[in-house]
Short mmCIF file of C-alpha atoms and ligand atoms in Angstrom, two decimals:
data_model
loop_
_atom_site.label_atom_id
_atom_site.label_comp_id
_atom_site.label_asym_id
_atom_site.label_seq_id
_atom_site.Cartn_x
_atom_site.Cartn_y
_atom_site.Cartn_z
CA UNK A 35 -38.93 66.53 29.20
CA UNK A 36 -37.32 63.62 28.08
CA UNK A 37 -35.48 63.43 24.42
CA UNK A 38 -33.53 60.67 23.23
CA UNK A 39 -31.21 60.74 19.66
CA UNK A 40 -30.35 58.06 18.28
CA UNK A 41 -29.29 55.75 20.82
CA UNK A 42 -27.82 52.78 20.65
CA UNK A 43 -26.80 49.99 23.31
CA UNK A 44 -24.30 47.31 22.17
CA UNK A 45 -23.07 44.44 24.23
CA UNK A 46 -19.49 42.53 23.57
CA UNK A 47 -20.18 38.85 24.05
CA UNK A 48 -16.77 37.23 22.96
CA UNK A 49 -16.19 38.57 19.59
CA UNK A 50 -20.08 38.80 18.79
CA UNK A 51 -22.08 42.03 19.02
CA UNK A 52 -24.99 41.97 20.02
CA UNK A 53 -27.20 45.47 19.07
CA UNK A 54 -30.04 45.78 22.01
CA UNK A 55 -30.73 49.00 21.12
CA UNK A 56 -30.07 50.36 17.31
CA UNK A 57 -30.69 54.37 16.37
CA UNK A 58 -34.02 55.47 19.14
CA UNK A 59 -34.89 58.70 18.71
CA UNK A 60 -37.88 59.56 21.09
CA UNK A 61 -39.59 62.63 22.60
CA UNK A 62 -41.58 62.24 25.80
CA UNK A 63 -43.32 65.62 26.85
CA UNK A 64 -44.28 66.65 30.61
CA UNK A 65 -47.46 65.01 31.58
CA UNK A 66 -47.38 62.06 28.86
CA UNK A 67 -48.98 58.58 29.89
CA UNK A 68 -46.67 56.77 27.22
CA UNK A 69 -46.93 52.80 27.02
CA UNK A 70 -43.96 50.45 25.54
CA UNK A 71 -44.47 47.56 23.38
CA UNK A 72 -42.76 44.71 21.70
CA UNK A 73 -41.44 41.75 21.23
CA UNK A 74 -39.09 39.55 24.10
CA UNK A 75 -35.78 40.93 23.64
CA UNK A 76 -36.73 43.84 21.47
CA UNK A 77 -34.60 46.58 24.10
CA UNK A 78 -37.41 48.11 26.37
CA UNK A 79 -35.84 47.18 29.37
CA UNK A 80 -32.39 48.85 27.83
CA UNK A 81 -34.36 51.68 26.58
CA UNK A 82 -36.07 52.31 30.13
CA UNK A 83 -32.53 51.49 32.26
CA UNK A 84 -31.38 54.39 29.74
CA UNK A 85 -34.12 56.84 30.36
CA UNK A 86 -33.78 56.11 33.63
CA UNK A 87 -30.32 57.22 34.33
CA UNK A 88 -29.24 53.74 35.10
CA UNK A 89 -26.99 52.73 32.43
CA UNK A 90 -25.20 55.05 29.58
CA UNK A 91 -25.93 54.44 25.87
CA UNK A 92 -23.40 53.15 23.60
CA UNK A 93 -23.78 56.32 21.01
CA UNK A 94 -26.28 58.69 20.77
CA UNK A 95 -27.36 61.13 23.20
CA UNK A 96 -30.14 61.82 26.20
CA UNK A 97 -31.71 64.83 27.32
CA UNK A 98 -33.85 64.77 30.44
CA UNK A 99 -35.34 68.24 32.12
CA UNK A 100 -32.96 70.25 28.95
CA UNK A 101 -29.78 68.80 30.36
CA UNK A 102 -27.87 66.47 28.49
CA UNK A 103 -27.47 63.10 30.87
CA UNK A 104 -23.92 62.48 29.94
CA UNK A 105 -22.53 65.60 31.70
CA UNK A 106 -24.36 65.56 34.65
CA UNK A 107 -22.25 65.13 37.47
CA UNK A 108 -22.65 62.38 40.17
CA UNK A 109 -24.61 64.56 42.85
CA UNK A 110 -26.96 65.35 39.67
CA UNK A 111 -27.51 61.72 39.08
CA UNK A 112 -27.86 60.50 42.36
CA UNK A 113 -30.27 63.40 42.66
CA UNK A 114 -32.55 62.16 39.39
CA UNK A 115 -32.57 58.73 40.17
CA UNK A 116 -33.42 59.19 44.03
CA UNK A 117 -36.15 62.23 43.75
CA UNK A 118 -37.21 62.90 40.14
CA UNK A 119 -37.39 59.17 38.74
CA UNK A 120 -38.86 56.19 40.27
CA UNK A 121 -38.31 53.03 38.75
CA UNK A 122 -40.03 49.67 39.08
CA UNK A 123 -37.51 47.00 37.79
CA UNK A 124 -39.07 44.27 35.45
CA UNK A 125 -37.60 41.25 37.99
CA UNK A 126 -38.27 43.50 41.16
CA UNK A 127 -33.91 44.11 42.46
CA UNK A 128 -35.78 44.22 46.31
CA UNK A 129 -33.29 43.60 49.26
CA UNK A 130 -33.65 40.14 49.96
CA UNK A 131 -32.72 40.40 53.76
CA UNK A 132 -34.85 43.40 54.09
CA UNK A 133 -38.68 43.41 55.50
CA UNK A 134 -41.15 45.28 52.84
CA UNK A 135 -40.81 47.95 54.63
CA UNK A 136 -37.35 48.59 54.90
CA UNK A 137 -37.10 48.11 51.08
CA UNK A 138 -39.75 50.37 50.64
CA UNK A 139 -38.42 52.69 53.36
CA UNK A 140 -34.47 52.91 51.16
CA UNK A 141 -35.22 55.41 48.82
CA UNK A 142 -36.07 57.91 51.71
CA UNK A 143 -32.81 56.49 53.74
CA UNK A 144 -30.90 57.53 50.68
CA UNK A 145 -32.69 61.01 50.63
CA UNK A 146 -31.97 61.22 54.42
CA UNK A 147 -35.16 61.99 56.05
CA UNK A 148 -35.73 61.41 60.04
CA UNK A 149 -36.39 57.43 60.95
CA UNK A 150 -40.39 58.28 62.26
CA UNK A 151 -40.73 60.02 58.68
CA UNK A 152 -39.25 57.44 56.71
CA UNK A 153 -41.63 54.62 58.72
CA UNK A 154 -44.48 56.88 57.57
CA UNK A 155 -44.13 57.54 54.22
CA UNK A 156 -43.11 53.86 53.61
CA UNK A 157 -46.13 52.41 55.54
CA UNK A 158 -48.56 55.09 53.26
CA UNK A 159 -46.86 53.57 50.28
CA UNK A 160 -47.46 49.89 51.19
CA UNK A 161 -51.28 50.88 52.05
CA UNK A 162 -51.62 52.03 48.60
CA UNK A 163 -50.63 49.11 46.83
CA UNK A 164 -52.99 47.06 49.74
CA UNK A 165 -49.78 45.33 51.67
CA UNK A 166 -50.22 47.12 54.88
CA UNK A 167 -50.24 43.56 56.29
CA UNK A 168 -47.38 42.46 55.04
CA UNK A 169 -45.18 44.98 56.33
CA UNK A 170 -42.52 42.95 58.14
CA UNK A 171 -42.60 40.24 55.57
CA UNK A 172 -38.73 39.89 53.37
CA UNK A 173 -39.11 38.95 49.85
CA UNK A 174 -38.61 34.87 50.43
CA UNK A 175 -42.29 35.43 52.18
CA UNK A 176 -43.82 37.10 49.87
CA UNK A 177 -46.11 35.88 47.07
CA UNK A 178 -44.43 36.91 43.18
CA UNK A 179 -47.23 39.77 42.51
CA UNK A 180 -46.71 41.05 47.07
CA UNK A 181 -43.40 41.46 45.91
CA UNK A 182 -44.03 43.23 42.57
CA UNK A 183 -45.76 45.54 44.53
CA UNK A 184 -43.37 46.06 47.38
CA UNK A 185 -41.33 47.49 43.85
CA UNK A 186 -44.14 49.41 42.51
CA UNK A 187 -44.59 51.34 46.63
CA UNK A 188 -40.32 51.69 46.72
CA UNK A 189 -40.59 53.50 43.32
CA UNK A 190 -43.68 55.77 44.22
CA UNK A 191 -42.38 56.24 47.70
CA UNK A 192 -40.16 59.75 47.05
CA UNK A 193 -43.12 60.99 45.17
CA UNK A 194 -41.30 61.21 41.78
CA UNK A 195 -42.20 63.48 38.70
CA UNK A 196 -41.29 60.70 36.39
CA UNK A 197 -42.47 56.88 37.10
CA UNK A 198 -40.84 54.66 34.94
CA UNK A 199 -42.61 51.50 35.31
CA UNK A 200 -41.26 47.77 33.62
CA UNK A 201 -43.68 45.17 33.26
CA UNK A 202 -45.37 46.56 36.69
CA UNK A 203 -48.39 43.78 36.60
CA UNK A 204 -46.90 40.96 34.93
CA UNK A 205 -47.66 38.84 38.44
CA UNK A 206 -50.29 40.85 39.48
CA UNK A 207 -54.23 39.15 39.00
CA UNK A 208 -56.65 41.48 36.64
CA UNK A 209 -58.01 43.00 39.93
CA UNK A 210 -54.80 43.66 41.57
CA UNK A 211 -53.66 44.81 38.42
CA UNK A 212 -56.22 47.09 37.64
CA UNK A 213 -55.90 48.73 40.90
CA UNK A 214 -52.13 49.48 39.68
CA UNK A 215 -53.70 50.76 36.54
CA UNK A 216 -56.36 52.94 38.98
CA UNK A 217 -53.37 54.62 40.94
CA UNK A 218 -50.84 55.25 37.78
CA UNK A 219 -53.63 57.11 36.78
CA UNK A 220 -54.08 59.38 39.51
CA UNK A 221 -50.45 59.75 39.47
CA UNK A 222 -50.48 61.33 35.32
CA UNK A 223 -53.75 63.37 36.64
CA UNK A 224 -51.57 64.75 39.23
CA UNK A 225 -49.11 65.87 36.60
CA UNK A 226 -46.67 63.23 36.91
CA UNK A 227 -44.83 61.96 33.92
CA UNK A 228 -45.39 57.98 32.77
CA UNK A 229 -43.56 55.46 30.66
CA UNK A 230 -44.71 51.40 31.20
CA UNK A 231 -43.67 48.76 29.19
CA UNK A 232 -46.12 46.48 28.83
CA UNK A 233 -47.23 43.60 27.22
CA UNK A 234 -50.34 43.35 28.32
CA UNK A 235 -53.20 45.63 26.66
CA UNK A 236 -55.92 46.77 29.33
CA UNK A 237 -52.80 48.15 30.76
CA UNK A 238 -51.41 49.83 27.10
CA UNK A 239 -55.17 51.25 26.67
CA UNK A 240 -54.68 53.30 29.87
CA UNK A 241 -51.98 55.09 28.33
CA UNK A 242 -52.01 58.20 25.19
CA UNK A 243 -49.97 56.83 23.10
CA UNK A 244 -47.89 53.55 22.48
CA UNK A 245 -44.52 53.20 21.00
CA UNK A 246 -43.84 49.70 19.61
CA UNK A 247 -40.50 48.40 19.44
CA UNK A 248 -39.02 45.90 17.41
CA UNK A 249 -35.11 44.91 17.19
CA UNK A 250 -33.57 47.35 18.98
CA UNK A 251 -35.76 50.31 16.80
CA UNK A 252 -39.17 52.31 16.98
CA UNK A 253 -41.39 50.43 14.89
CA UNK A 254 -44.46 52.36 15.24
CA UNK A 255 -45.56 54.93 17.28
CA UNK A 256 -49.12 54.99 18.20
CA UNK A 257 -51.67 58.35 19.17
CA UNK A 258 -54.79 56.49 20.98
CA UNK A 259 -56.27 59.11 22.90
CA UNK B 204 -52.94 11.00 39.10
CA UNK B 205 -52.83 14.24 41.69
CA UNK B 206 -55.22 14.25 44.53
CA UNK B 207 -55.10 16.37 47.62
CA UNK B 208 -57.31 15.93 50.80
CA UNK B 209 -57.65 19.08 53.26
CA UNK B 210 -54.79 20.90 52.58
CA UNK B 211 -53.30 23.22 54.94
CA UNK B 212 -50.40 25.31 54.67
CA UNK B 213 -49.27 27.81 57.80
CA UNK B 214 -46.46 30.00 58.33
CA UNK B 215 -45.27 31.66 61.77
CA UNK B 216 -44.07 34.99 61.65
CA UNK B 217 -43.40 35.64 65.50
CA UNK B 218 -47.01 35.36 67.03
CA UNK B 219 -49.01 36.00 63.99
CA UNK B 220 -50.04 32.28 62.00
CA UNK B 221 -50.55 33.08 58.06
CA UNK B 222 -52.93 29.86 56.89
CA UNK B 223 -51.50 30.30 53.07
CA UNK B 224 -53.88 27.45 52.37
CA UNK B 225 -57.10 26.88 54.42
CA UNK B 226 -57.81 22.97 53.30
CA UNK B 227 -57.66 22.59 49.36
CA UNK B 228 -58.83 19.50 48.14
CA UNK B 229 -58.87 18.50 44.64
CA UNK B 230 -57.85 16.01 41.98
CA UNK B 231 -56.29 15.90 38.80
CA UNK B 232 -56.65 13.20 36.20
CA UNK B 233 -53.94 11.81 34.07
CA UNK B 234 -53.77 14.04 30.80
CA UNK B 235 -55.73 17.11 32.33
CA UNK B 236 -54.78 20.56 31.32
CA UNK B 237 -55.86 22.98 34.26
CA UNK B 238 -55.90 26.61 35.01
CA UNK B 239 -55.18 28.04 38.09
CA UNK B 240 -56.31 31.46 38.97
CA UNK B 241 -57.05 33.84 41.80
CA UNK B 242 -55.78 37.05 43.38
CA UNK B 243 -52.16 37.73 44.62
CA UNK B 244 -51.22 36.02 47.32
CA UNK B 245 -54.33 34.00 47.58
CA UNK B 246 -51.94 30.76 47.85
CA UNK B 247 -51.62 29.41 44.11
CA UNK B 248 -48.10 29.36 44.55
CA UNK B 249 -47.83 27.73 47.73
CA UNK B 250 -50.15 24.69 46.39
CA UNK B 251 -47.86 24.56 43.29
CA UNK B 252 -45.33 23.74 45.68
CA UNK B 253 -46.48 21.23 47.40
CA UNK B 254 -48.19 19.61 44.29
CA UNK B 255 -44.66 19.57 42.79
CA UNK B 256 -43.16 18.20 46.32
CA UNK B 257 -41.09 20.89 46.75
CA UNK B 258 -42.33 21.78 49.94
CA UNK B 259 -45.01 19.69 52.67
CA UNK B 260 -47.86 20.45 54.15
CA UNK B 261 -49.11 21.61 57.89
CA UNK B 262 -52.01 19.37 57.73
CA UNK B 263 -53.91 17.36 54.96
CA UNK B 264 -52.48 14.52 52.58
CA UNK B 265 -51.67 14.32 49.49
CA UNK B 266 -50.93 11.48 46.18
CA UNK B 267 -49.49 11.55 43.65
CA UNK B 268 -49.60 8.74 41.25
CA UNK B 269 -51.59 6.64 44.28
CA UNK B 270 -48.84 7.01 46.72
CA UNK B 271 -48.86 9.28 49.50
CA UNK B 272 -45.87 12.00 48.80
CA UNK B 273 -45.11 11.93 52.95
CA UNK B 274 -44.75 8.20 52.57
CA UNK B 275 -41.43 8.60 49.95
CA UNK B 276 -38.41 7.96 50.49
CA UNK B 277 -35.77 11.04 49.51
CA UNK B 278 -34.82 8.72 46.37
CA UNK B 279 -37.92 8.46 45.42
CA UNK B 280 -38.76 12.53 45.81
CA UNK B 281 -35.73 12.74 44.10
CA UNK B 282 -36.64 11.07 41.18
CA UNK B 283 -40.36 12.95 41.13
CA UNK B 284 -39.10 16.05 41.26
CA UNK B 285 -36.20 15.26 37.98
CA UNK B 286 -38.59 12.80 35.55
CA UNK B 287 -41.83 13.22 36.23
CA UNK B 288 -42.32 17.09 37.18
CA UNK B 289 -40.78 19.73 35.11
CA UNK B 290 -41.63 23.07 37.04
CA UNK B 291 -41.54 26.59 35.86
CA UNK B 292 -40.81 29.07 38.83
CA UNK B 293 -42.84 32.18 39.01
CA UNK B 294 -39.53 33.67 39.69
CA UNK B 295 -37.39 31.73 37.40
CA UNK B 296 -34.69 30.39 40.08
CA UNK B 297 -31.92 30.24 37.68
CA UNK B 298 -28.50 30.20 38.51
CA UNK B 299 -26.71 33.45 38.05
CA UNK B 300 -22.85 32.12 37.12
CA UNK B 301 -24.25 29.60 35.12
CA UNK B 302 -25.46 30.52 31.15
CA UNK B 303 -28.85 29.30 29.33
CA UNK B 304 -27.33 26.28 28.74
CA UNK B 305 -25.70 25.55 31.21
CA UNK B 306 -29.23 25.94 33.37
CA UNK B 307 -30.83 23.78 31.48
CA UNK B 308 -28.61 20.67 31.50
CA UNK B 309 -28.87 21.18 35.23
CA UNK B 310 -32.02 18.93 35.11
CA UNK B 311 -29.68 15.99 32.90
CA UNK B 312 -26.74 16.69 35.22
CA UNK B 313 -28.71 15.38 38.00
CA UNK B 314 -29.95 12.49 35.69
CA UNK B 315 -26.68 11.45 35.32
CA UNK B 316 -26.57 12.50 31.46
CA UNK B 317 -22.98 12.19 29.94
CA UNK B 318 -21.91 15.72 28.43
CA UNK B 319 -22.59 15.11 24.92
CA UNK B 320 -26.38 13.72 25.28
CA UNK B 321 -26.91 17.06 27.70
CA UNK B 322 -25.87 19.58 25.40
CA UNK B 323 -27.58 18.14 22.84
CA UNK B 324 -30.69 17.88 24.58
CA UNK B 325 -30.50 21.59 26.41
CA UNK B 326 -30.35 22.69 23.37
CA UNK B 327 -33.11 21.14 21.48
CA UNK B 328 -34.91 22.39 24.54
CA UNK B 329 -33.82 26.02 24.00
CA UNK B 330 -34.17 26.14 20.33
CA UNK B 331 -38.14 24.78 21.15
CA UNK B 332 -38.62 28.24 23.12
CA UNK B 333 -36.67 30.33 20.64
CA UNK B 334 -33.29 31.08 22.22
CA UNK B 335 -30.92 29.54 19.91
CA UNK B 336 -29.00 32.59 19.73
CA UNK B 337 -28.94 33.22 23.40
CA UNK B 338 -27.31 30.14 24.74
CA UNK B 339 -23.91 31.42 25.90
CA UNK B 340 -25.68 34.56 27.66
CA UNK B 341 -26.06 34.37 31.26
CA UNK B 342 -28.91 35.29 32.95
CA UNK B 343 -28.40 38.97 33.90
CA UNK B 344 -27.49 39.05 30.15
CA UNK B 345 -30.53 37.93 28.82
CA UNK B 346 -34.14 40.27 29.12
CA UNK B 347 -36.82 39.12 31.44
CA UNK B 348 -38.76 36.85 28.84
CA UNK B 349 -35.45 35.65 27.90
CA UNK B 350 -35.20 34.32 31.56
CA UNK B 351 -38.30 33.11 31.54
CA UNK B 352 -38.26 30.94 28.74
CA UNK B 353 -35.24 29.38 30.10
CA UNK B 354 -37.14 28.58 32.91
CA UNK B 355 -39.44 26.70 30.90
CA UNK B 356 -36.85 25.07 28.58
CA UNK B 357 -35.09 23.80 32.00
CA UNK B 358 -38.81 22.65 33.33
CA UNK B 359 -39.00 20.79 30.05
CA UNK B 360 -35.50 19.21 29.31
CA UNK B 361 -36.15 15.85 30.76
CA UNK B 362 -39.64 15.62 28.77
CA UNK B 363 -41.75 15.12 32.65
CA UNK B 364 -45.30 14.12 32.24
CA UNK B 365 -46.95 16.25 34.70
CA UNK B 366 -45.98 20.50 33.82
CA UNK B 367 -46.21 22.72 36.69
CA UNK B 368 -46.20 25.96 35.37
CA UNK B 369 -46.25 29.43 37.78
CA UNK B 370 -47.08 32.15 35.99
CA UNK B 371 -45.29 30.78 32.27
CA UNK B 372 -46.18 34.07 30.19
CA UNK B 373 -45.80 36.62 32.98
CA UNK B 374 -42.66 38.45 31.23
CA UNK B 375 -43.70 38.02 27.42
CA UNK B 376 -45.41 39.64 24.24
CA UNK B 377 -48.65 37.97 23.30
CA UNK B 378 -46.99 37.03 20.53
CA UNK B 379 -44.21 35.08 22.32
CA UNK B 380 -46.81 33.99 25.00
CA UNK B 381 -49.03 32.65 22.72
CA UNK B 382 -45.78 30.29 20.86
CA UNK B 383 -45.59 28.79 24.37
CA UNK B 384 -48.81 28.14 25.34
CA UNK B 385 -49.02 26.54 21.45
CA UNK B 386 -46.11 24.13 22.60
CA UNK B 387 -48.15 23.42 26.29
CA UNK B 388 -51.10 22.45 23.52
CA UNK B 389 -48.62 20.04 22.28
CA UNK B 390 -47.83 18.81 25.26
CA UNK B 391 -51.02 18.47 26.59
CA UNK B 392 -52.09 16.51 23.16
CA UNK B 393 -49.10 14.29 23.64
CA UNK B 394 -50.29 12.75 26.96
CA UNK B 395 -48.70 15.15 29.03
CA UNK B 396 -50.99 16.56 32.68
CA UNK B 397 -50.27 20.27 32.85
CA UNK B 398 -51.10 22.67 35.76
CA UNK B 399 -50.40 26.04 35.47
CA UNK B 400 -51.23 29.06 37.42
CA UNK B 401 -51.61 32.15 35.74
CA UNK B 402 -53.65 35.52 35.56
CA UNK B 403 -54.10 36.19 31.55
CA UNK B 404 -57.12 35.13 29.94
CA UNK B 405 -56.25 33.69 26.53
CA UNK B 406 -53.65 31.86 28.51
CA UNK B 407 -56.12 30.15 30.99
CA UNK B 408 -58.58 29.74 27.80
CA UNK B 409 -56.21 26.71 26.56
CA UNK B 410 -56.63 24.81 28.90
CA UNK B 411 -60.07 22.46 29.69
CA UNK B 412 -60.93 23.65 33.69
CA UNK B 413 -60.26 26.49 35.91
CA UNK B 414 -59.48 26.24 39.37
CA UNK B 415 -59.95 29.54 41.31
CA UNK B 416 -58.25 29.88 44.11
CA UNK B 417 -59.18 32.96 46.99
CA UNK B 418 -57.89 33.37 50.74
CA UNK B 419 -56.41 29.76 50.70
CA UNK B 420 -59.24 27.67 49.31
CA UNK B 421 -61.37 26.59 46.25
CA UNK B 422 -63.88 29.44 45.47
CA UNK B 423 -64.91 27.66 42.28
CA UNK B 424 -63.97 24.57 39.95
CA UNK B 425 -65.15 25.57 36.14
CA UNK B 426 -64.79 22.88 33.55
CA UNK B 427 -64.55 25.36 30.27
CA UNK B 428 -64.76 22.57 27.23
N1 ATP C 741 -42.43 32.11 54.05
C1 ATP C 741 -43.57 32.80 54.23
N2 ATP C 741 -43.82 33.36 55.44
C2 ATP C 741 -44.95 34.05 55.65
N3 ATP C 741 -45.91 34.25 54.74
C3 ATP C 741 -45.72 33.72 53.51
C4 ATP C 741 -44.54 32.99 53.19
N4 ATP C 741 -44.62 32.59 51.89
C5 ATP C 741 -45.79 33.07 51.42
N5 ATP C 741 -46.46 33.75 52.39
C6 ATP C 741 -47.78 34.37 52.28
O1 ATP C 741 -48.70 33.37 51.85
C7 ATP C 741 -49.66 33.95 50.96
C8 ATP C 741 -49.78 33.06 49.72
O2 ATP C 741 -48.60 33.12 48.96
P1 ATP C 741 -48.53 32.55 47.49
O3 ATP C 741 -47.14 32.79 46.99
O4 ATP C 741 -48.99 31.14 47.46
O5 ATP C 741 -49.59 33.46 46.71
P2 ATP C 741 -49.95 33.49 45.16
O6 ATP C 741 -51.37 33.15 45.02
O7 ATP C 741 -48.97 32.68 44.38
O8 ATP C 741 -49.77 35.02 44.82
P3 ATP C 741 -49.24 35.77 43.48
O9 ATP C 741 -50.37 35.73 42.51
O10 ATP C 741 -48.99 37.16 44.00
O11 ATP C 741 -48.01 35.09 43.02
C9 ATP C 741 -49.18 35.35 50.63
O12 ATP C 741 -50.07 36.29 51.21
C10 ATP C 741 -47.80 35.46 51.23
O13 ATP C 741 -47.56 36.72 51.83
N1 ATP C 742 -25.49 42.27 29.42
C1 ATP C 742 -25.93 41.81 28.23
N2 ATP C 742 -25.06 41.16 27.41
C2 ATP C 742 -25.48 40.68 26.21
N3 ATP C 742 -26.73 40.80 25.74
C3 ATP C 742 -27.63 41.42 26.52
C4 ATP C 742 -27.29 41.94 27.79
N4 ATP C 742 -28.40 42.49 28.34
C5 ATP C 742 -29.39 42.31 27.46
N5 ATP C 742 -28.93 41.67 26.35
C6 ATP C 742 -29.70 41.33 25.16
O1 ATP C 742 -30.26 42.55 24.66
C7 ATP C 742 -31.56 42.30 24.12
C8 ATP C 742 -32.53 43.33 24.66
O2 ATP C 742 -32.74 43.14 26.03
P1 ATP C 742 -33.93 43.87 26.81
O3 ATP C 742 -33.83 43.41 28.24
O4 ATP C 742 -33.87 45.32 26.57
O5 ATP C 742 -35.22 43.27 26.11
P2 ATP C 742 -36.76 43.49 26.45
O6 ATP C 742 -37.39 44.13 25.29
O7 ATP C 742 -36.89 44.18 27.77
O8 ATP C 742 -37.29 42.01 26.57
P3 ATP C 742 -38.42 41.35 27.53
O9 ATP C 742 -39.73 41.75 26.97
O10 ATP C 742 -38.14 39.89 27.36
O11 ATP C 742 -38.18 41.84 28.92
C9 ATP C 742 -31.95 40.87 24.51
O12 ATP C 742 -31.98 40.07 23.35
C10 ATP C 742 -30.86 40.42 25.46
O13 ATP C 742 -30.47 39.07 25.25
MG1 MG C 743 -37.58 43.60 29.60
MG1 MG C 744 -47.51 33.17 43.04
#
């Protein structure tokens, strides 16, 4: 489903280079609960913005669904990243002049179903992460982990095949975060494709396997179940 | 040192009152090191806030260092919030034009610092949390524990005796997370009163008392050693 080769990801600084990401080759099958760890800095948020269709490597190449990602056309992309991928950013990227709901309602905007549908599927997708009372709430009044969830409902809300998920309970309590765990579960039960990064390891031991990362490279990469 | 009596803290969205806190009272000796823990949005950040006078209560009192934070002037608040209190953000609250460095000499800028003494000092600060090599980057060119840890280098620049830390560890390894809360232990043993909120174990197991925190109040105070 997903196959990466070789990848890198440099960034120009001045005159310095600075290597995020140096030579990842990866295969990610249909199905796969696949966890990401490392070190601060180490490149799984460039590796995941990558995957994700959000940013182009420097070298190396993609695959995602047999298609190579470079020479898919705009329409294509938009088309991945609205219905096939949802992402849940590592520092959230919500709309900060936008209630919950409307940020959770803007991937279906985007997809350009009916207002009453859209207000729907948006408020089912803030009941599942337990916000249903903080609907009309915008970010500023919102707590750090009611806002890390408004993310996690936005990227579940399209009902993608692929759930790319960074950090997703860094702010979240072990409860509330197990109740994250609880639902990406159900989600790779229902046949849905998963990739967190994570530092944290009740959340790693949900997944099959782990791939550590270290300097920009796969350091390991771990079978657990 | 801290002590809060009856704390109340209520916002108004239209009709609907949302008591954030529901009358905390505690106190907090000189040289304490305390956990704070609880469910999301349970208020722990919206008692940091007021603890760190960034913000004032609906109803209750509070003192800090025997005076009673209403009764300051702004000079004085002023002062508070640059030498005594260094504060880590939950959500970092760095400037975006400005680079690691630059964000934390903010903190000596205010103090009145000349340039070379700043620089110097920022970057003592960032070489303590490991970013030696990062201090030209900007934030949306660093990675999420990157940001974070120039949160905390900012919150500790001007060496403040009370820490208020939301969350410190939220974006990093254990590995990483554990080097910080090592130089919090430091702190602590050098005099220092830290407060920080957080959800991971090991993190809250360094310090010598939990607070929990649920729907706005004290569910339980646990002295651990
Ligand atoms: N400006 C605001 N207007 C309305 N409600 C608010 C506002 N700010 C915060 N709240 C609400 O107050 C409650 C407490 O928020 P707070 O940020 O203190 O929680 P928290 O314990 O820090 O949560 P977390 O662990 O998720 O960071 C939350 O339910 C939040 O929705
Ligand atoms: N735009 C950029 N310009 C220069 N360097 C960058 C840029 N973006 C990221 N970096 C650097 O690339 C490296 C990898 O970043 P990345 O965000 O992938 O790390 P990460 O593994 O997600 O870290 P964390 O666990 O802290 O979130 C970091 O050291 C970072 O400083
Ligand atoms: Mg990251
Ligand atoms: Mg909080």
């Amino acid at each position: 489903l997903i196959q990466t080769e070789d990848l890198w990801k440099t960034y120009l600084m001045g005159s310095e280079e600075i290597h995020a990401l140096r030579g990842v080759s990866l295969e990610i099958e249909r199905n796969e609960y696949v966890a990401i760890m490392g070190p601060s800095g180490s490149g799984k948020s460039t590796l995941m913005n990558l995957i994700g269709c959000l940013d182009t490597p420097t070298r190396g190449s993609y695959w995602i669904n047999g298609k190579l990602a470079s020479e898919l056309d705009d329409d294509q992309l938009a088309y991945l990243r609205n219905r096939e991928i949802g992402f849940v950013f590592q520092t959230f990227n919500l709309l900060p002049r936008a209630t919950a709901l409307g940020n959770v309602e803007l991937p279906l905007v985007y997809r350009g179903l009916p207002a009453a549908e859209r207000r729907e599927k948006a408020q089912d997708a803030l009941r599942m992460v337990e916000l249903a009372d903080r609907m009309d709430h915008r970010p500023s009044e919102l707590s750090g982990g009611e806002r890390q969830r408004v993310a996690i409902a936005r990227a579940l809300v399209n009902s993608p095949s692929i759930v790319l998920a960074d950090e997703p309970t860094g702010n979240l309590d072990s409860a509330t975060g197990a109740e994250i765990m609880n639902l990406f579960n159900r989600l790779n039960r229902e046949g849905n494709t998963l990739l967190v990064v994570t530092h944290e390891r009740d959340v790693a031991a949900c997944a099959r396997r782990i791939i550590h990362i270290r300097d920009g490279m796969v350091e390991r990469d771990e079978r657990i179940r």
